[in-house]
PDB file of C-alpha atoms and ligand atoms in Angstrom:
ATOM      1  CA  UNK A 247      24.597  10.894  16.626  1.00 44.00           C
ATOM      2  CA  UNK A 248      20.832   9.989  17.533  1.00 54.00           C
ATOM      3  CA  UNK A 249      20.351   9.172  13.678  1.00 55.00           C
ATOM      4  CA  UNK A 250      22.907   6.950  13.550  1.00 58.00           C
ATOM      5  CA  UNK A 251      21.418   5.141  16.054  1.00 57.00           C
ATOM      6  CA  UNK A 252      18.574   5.355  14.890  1.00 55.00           C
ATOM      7  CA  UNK A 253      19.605   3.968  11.286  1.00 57.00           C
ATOM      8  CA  UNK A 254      21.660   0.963  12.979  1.00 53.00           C
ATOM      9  CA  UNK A 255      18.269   0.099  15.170  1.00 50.00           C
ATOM     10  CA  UNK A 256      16.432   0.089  11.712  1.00 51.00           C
ATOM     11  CA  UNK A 257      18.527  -2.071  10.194  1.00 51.00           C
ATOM     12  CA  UNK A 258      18.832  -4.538  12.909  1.00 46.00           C
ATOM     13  CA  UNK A 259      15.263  -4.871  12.884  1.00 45.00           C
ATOM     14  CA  UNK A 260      15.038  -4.752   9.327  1.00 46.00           C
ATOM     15  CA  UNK A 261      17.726  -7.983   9.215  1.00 43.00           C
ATOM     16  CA  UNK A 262      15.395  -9.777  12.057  1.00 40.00           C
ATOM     17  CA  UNK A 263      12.284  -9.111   9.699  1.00 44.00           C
ATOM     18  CA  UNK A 264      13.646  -9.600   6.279  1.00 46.00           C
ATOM     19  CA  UNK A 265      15.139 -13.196   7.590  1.00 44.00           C
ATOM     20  CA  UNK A 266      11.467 -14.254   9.265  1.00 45.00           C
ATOM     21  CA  UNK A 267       9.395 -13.189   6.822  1.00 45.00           C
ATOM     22  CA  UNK A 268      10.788 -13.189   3.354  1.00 49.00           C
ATOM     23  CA  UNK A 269      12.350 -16.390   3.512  1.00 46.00           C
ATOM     24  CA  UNK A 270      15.949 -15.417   3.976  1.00 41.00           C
ATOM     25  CA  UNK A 271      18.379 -15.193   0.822  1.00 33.00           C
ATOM     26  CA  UNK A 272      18.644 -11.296   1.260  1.00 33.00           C
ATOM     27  CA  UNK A 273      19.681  -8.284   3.179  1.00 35.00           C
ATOM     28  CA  UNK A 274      17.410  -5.607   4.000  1.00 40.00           C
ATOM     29  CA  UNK A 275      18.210  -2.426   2.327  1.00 44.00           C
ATOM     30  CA  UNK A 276      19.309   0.875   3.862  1.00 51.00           C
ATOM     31  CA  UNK A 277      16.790   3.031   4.695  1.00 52.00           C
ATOM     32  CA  UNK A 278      16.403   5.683   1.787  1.00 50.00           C
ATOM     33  CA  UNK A 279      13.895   8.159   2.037  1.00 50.00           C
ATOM     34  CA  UNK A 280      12.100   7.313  -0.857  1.00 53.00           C
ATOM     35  CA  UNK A 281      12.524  10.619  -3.774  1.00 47.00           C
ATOM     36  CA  UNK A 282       9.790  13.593  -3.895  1.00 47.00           C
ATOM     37  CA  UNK A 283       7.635  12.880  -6.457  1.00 43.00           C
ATOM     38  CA  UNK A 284       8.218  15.264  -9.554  1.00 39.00           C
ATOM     39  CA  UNK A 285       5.138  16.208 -11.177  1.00 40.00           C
ATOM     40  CA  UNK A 286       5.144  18.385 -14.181  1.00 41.00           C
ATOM     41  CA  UNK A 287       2.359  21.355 -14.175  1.00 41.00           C
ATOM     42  CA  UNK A 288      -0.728  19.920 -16.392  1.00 41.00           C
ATOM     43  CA  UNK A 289      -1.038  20.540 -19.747  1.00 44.00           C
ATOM     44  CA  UNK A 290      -3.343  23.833 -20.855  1.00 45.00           C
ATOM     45  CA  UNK A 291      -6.782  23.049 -20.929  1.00 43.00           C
ATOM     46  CA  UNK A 292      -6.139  19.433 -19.099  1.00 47.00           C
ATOM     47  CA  UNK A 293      -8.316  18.740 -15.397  1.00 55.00           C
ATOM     48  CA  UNK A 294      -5.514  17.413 -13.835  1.00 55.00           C
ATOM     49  CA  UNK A 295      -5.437  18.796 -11.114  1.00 61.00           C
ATOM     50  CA  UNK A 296      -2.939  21.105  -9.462  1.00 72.00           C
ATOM     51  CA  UNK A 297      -0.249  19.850  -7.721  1.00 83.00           C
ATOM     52  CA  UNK A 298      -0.275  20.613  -4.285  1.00 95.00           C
ATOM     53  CA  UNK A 299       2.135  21.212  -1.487  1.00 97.00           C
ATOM     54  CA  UNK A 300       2.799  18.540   0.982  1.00 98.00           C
ATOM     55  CA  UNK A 301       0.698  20.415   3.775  1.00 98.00           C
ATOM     56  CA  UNK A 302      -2.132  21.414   1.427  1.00 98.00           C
ATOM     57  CA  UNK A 303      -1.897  17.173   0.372  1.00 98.00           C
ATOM     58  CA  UNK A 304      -2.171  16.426   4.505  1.00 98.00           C
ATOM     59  CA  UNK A 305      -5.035  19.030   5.189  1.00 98.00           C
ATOM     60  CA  UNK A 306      -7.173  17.581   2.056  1.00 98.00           C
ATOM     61  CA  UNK A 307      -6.649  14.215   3.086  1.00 98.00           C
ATOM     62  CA  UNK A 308      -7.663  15.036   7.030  1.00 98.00           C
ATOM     63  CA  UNK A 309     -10.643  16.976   5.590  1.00 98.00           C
ATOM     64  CA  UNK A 310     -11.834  13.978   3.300  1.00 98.00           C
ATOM     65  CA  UNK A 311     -11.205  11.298   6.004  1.00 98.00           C
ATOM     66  CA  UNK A 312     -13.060  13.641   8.853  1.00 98.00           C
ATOM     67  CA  UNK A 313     -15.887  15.619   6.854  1.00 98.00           C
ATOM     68  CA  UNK A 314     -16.846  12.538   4.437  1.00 98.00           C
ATOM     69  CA  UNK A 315     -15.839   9.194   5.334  1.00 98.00           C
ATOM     70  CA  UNK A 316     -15.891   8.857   9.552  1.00 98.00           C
ATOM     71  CA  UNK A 317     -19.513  10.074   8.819  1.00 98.00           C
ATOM     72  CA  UNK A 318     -20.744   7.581   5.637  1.00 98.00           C
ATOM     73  CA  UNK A 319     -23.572   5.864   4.995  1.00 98.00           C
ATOM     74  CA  UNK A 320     -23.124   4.943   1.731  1.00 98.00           C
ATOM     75  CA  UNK A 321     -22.701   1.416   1.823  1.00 98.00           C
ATOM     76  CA  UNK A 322     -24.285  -1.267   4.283  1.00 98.00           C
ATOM     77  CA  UNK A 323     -20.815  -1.586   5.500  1.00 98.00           C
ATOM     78  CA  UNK A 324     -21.271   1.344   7.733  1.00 98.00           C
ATOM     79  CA  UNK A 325     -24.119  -0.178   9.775  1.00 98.00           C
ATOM     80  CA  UNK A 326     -21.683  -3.079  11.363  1.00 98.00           C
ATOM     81  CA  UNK A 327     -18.524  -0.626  11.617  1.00 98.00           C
ATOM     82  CA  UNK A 328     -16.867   0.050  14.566  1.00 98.00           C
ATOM     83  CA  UNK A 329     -14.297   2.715  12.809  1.00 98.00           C
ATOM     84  CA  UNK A 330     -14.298   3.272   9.647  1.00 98.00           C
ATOM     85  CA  UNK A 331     -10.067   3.363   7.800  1.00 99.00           C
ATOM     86  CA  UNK A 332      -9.019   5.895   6.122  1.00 99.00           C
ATOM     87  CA  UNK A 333      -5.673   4.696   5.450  1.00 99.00           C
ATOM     88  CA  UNK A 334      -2.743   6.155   6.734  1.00 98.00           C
ATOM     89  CA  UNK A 335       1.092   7.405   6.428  1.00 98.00           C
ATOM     90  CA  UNK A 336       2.944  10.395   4.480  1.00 98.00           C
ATOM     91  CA  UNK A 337       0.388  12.457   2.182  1.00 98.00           C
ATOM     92  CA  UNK A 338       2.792  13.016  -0.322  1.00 98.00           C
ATOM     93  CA  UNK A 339       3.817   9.278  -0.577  1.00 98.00           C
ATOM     94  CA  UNK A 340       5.844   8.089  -3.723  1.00 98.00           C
ATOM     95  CA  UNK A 341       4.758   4.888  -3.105  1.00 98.00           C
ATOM     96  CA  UNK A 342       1.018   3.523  -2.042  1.00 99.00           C
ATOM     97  CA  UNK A 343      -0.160   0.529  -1.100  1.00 99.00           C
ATOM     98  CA  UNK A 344      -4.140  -0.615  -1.589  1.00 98.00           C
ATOM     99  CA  UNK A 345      -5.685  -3.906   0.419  1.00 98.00           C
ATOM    100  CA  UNK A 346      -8.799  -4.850  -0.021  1.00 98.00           C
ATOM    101  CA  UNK A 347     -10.733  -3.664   3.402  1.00 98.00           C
ATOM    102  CA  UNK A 348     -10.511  -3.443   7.024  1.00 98.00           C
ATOM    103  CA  UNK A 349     -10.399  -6.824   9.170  1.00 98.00           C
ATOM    104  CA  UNK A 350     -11.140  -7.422  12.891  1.00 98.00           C
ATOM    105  CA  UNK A 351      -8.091  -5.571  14.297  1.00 98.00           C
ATOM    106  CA  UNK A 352      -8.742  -2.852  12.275  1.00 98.00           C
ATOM    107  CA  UNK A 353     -12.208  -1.936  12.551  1.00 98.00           C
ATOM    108  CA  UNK A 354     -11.350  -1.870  16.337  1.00 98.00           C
ATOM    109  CA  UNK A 355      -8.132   0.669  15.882  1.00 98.00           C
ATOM    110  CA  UNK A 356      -9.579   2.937  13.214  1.00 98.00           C
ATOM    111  CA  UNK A 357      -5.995   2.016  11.121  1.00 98.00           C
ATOM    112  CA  UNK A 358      -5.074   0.070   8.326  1.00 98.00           C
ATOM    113  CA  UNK A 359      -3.056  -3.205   8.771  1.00 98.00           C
ATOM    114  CA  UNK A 360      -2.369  -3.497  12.327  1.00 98.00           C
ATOM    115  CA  UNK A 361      -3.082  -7.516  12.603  1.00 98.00           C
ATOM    116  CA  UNK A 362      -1.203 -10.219  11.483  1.00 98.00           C
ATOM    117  CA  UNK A 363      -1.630  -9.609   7.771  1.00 98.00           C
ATOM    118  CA  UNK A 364      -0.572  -6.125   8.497  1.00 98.00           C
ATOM    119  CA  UNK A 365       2.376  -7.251  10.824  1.00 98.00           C
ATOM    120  CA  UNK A 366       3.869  -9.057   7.792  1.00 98.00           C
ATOM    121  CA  UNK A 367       2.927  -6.227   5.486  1.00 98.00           C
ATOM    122  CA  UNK A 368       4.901  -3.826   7.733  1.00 98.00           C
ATOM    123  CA  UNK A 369       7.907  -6.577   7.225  1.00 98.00           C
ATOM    124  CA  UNK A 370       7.753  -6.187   3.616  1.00 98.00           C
ATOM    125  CA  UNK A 371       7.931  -2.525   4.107  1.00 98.00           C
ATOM    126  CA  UNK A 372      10.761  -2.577   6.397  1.00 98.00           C
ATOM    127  CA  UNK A 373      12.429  -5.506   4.245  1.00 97.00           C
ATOM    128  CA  UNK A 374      12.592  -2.449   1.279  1.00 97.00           C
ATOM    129  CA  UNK A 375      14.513   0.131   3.403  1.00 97.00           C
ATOM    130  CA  UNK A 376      11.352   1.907   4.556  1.00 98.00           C
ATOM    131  CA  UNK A 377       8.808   2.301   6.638  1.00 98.00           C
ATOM    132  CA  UNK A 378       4.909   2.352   7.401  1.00 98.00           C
ATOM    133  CA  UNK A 379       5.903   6.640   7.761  1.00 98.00           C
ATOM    134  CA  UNK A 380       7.378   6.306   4.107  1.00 98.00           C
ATOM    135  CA  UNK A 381       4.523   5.499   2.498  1.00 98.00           C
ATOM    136  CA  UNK A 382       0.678   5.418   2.332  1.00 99.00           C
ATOM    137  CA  UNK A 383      -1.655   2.476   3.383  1.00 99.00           C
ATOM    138  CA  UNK A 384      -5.268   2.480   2.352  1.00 98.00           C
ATOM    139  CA  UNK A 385      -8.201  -0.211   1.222  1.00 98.00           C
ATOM    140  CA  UNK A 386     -10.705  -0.638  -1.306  1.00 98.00           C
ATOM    141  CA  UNK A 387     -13.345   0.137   1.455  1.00 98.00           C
ATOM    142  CA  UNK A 388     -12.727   1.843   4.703  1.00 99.00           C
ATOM    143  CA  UNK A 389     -15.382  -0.338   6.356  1.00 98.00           C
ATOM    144  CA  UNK A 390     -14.989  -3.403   7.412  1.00 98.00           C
ATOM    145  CA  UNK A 391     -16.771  -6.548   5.555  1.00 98.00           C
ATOM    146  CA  UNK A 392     -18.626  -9.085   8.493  1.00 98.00           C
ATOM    147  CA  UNK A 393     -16.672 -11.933   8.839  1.00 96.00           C
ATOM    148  CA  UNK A 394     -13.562 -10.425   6.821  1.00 93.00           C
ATOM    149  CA  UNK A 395     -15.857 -11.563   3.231  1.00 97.00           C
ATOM    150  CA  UNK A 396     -14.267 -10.191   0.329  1.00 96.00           C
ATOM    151  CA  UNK A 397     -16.372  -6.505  -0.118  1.00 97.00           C
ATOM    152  CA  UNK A 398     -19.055  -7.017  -2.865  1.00 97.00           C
ATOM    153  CA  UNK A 399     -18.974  -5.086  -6.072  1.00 97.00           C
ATOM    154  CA  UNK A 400     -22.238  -2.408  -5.282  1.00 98.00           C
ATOM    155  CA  UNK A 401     -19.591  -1.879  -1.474  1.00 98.00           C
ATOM    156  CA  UNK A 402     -16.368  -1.589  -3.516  1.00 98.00           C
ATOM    157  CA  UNK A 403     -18.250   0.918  -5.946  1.00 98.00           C
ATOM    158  CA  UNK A 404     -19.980   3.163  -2.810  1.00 98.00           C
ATOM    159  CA  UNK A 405     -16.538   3.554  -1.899  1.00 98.00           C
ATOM    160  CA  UNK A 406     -14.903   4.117  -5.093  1.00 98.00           C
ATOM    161  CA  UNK A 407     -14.812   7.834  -4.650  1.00 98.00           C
ATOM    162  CA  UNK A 408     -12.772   8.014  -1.745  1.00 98.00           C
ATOM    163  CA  UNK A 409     -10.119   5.650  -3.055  1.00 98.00           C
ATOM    164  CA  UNK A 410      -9.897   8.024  -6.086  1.00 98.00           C
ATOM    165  CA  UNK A 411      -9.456  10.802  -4.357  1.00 98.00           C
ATOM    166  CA  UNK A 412      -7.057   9.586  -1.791  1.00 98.00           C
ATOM    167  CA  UNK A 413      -4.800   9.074  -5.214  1.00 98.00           C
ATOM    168  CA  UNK A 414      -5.210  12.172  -6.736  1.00 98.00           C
ATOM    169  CA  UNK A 415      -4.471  14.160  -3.465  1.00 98.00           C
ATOM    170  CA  UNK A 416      -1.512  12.005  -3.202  1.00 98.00           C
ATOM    171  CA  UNK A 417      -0.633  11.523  -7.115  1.00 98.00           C
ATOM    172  CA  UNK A 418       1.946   8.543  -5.845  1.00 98.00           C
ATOM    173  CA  UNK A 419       4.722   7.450  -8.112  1.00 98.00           C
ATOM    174  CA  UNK A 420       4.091   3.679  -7.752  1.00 98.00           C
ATOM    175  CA  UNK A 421       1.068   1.276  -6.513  1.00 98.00           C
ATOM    176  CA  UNK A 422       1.119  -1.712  -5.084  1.00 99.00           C
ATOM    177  CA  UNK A 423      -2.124  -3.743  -4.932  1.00 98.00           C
ATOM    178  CA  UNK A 424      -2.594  -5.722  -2.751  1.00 98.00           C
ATOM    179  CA  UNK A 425      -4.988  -9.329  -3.951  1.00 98.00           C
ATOM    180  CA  UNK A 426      -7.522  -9.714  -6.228  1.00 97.00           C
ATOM    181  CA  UNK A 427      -9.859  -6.938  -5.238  1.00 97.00           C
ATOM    182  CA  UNK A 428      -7.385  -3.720  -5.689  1.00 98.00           C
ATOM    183  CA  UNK A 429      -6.036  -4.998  -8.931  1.00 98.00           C
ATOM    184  CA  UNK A 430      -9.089  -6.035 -10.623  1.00 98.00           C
ATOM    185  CA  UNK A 431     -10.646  -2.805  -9.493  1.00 98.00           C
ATOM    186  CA  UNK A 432      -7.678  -0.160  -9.627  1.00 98.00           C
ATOM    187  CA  UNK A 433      -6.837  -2.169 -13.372  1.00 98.00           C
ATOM    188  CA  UNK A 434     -10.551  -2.730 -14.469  1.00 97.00           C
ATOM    189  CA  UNK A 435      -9.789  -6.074 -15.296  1.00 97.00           C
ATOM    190  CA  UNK A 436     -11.220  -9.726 -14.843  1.00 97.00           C
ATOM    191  CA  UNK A 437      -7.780 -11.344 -14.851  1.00 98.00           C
ATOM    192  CA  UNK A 438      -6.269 -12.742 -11.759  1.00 97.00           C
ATOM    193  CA  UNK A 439      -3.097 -11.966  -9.539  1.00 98.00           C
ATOM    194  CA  UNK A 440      -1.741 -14.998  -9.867  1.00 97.00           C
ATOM    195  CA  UNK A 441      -1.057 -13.695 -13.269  1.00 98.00           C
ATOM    196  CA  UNK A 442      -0.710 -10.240 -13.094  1.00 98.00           C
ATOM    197  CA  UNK A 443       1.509 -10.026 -10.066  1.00 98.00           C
ATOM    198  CA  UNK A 444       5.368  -9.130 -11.168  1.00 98.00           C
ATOM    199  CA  UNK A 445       4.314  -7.125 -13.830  1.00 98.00           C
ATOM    200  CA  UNK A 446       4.124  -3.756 -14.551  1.00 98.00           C
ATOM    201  CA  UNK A 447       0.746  -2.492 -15.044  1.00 98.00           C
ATOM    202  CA  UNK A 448      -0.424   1.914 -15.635  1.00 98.00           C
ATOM    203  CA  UNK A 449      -3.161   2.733 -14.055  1.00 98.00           C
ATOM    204  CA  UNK A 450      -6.051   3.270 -16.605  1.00 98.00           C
ATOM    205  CA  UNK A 451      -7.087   7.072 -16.256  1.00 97.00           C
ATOM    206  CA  UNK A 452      -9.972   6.644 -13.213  1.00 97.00           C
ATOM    207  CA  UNK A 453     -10.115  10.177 -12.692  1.00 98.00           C
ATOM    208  CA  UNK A 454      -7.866  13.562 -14.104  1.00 97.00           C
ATOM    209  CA  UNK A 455      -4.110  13.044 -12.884  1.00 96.00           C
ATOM    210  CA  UNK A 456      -4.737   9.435 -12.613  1.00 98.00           C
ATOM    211  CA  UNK A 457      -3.567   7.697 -15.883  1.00 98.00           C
ATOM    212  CA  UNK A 458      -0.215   6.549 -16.363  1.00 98.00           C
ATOM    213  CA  UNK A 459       0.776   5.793 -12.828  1.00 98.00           C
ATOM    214  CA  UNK A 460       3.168   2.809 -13.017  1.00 98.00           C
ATOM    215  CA  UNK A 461       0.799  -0.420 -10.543  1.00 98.00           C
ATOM    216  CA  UNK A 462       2.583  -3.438  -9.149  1.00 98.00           C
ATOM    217  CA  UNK A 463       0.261  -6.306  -8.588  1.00 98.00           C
ATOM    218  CA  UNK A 464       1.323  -8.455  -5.747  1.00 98.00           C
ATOM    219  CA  UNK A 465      -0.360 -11.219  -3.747  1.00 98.00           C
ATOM    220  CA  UNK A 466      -2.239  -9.953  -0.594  1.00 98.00           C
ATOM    221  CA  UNK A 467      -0.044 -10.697   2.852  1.00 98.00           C
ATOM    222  CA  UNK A 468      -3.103 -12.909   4.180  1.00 98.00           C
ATOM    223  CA  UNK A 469      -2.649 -14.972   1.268  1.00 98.00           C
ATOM    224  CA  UNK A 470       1.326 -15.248   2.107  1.00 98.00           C
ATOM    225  CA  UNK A 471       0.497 -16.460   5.415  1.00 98.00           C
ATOM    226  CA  UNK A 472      -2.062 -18.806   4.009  1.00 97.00           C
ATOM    227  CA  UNK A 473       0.480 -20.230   1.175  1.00 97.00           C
ATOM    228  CA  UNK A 474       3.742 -19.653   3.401  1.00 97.00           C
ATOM    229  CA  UNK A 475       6.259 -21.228   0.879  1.00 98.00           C
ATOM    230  CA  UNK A 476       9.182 -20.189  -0.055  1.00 97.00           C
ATOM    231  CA  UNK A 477       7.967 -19.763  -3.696  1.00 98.00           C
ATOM    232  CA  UNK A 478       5.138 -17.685  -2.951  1.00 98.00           C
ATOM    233  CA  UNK A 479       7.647 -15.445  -0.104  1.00 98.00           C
ATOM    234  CA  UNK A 480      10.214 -15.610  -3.044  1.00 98.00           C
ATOM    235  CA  UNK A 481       7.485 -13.862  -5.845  1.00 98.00           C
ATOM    236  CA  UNK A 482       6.442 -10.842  -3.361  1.00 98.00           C
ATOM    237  CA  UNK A 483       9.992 -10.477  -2.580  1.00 98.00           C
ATOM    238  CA  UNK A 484      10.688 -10.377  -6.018  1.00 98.00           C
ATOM    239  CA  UNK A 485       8.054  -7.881  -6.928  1.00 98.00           C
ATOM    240  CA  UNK A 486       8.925  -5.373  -3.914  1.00 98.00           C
ATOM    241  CA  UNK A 487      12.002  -5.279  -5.341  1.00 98.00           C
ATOM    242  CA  UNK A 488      11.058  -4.258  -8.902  1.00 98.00           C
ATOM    243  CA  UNK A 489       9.471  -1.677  -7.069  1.00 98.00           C
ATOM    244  CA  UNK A 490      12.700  -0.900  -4.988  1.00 98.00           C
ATOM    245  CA  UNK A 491      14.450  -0.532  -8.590  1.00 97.00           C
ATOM    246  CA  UNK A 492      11.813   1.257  -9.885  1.00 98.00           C
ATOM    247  CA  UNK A 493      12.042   3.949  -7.129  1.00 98.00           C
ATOM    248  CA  UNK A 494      15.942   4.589  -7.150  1.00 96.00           C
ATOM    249  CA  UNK A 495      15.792   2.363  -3.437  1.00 92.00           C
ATOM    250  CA  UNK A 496      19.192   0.959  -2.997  1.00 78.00           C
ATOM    251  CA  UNK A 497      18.520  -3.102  -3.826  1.00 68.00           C
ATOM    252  CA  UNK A 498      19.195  -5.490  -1.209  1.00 58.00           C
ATOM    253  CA  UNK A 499      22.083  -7.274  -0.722  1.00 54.00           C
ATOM    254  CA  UNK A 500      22.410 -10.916  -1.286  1.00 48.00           C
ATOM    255  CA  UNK A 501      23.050 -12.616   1.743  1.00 45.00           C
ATOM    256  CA  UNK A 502      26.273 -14.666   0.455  1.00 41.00           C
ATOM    257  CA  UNK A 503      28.021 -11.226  -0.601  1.00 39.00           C
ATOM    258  CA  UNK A 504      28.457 -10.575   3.046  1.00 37.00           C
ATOM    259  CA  UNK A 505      29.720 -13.671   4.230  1.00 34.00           C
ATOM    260  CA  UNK A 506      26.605 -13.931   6.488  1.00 34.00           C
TER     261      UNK A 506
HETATM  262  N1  URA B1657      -6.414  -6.778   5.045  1.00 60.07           N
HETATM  263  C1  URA B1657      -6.641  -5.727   4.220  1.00 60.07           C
HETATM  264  O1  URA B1657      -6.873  -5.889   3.034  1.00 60.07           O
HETATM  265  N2  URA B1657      -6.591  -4.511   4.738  1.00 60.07           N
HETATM  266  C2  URA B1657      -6.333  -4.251   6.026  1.00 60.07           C
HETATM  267  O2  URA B1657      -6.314  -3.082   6.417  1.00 60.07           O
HETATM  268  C3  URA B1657      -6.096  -5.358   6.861  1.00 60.07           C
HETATM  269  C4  URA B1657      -6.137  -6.614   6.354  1.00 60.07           C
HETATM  270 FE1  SF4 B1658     -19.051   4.557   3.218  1.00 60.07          FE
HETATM  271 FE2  SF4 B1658     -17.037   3.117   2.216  1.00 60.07          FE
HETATM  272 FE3  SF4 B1658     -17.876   2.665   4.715  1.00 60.07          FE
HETATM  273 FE4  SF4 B1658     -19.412   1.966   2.646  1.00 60.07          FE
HETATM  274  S1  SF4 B1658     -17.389   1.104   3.130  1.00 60.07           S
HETATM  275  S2  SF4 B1658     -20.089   3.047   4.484  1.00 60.07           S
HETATM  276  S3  SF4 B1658     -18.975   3.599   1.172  1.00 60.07           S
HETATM  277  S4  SF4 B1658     -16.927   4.539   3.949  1.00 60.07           S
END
């Protein structure tokens, strides 16, 4: 059958990936679609918004990427832009994942993490079981910062709006930031990855149907392939996989328990 196939060319690749880029030590999971997200109606009286069908989630995200953001002027950032980012992958994601903003590859494709950091991001996606069509890529700003500098605060906040309401269209299960910049901004805090990553954050409420949602901090793939060591492959690793666990996702097998 062509999904069989399919499945065993997955998790080929998957094994190829997982050994090159997490450091070995572990077998790539199955590929689970990852579960709907079950959201209960809100509360009388409450903003949260309604929750929306899958296709209603896909047209509202086309509309905000096409009416309001390929068109923005809000931040300085638009003036050097090639194409602005969106962010991209399934509408009704369980399972997001914010950088910080667009590099040189991307401001030439119009797509989120197609260079090397991305590359290696796309690993750690495919080391979990899934892929980039699984879940949903986006960036603290959808412009790209001259020279790849980290987006200033007054940039970060003119684009603030469109982060937020990528998140409540898509009301995701689990984050994953990505660096310093998505989880000081997404947590509103001043303390650093290095010790927030691995640990379960909730997302303070930035906007109706926002609060709660369960964040895992994580170091930034360009920082992996600046520090490539096994300790720092071994922490992101470890921290996917909380997520894995977190989502029902079938953990990956040890390598040893194979025989491999
Ligand atoms: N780094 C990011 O933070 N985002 C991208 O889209 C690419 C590289
Ligand atoms: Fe608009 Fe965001 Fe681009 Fe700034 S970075 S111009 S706020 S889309």
């Amino acid at each position: 059958m062509n999904e069989d196939a399919d499945q065993l060319a997955r998790a080929a690749r998957q094994l190829i990936d997982t050994d090159d880029l997490l450091g070995g030590g572990f077998l790539p999971a199955e590929h689970h679609p990852l579960p709907e997200v079950q959201t209960s109606a809100p509360a009388a009286g409450a903003e949260a918004p309604a929750e929306m069908t899958p296709a209603q989630k896909a047209a509202m995200l086309k509309a905000l990427d096409e009416e309001e953001v390929r068109t923005c002027t809000l931040c300085g950032l638009h003036c050097t832009r090639t194409h602005t980012v969106f962010g991209e992958g399934d509408p009704s994601a369980a399972l997001v994942f914010v950088g910080e903003g667009p590099g040189a590859d991307e401001d030439a494709t119009g797509r989120p993490f197609v260079g090397r950091a991305g590359e290696l991001l796309t690993k750690m996606i495919e080391a979990m079981g899934l892929t980039r069509q699984d879940v949903f890529i986006c960036n603290m700003v959808k412009c790209r910062p001259p020279g790849n500098r980290t987006p200033a605060p007054d940039e970060i906040a003119a684009c603030w709006s469109y982060l937020i309401r990528q998140l409540q269209i898509i009301r995701p299960k689990v984050l994953v930031t990505l660096g310093n910049p998505s989880t000081q901004g997404l947590l509103n805090t001043r303390v650093g990855i290095t010790r927030l990553r691995g640990q379960w954050q909730k997302l303070p409420e930035l906007a109706p149907g926002l609060g709660g949602i369960d964040v895992m901090p994580t170091f930034h793939p360009s920082y992996v392939l600046r520090q490539y060591t096994p300790d720092v492959r071994g922490k992101v690793w470890s921290d996917l996989q909380a997520v894995m666990k977190h989502l029902g996702l079938a953990p990956a097998a040890r390598k040893g328990a194979t025989g491999r």
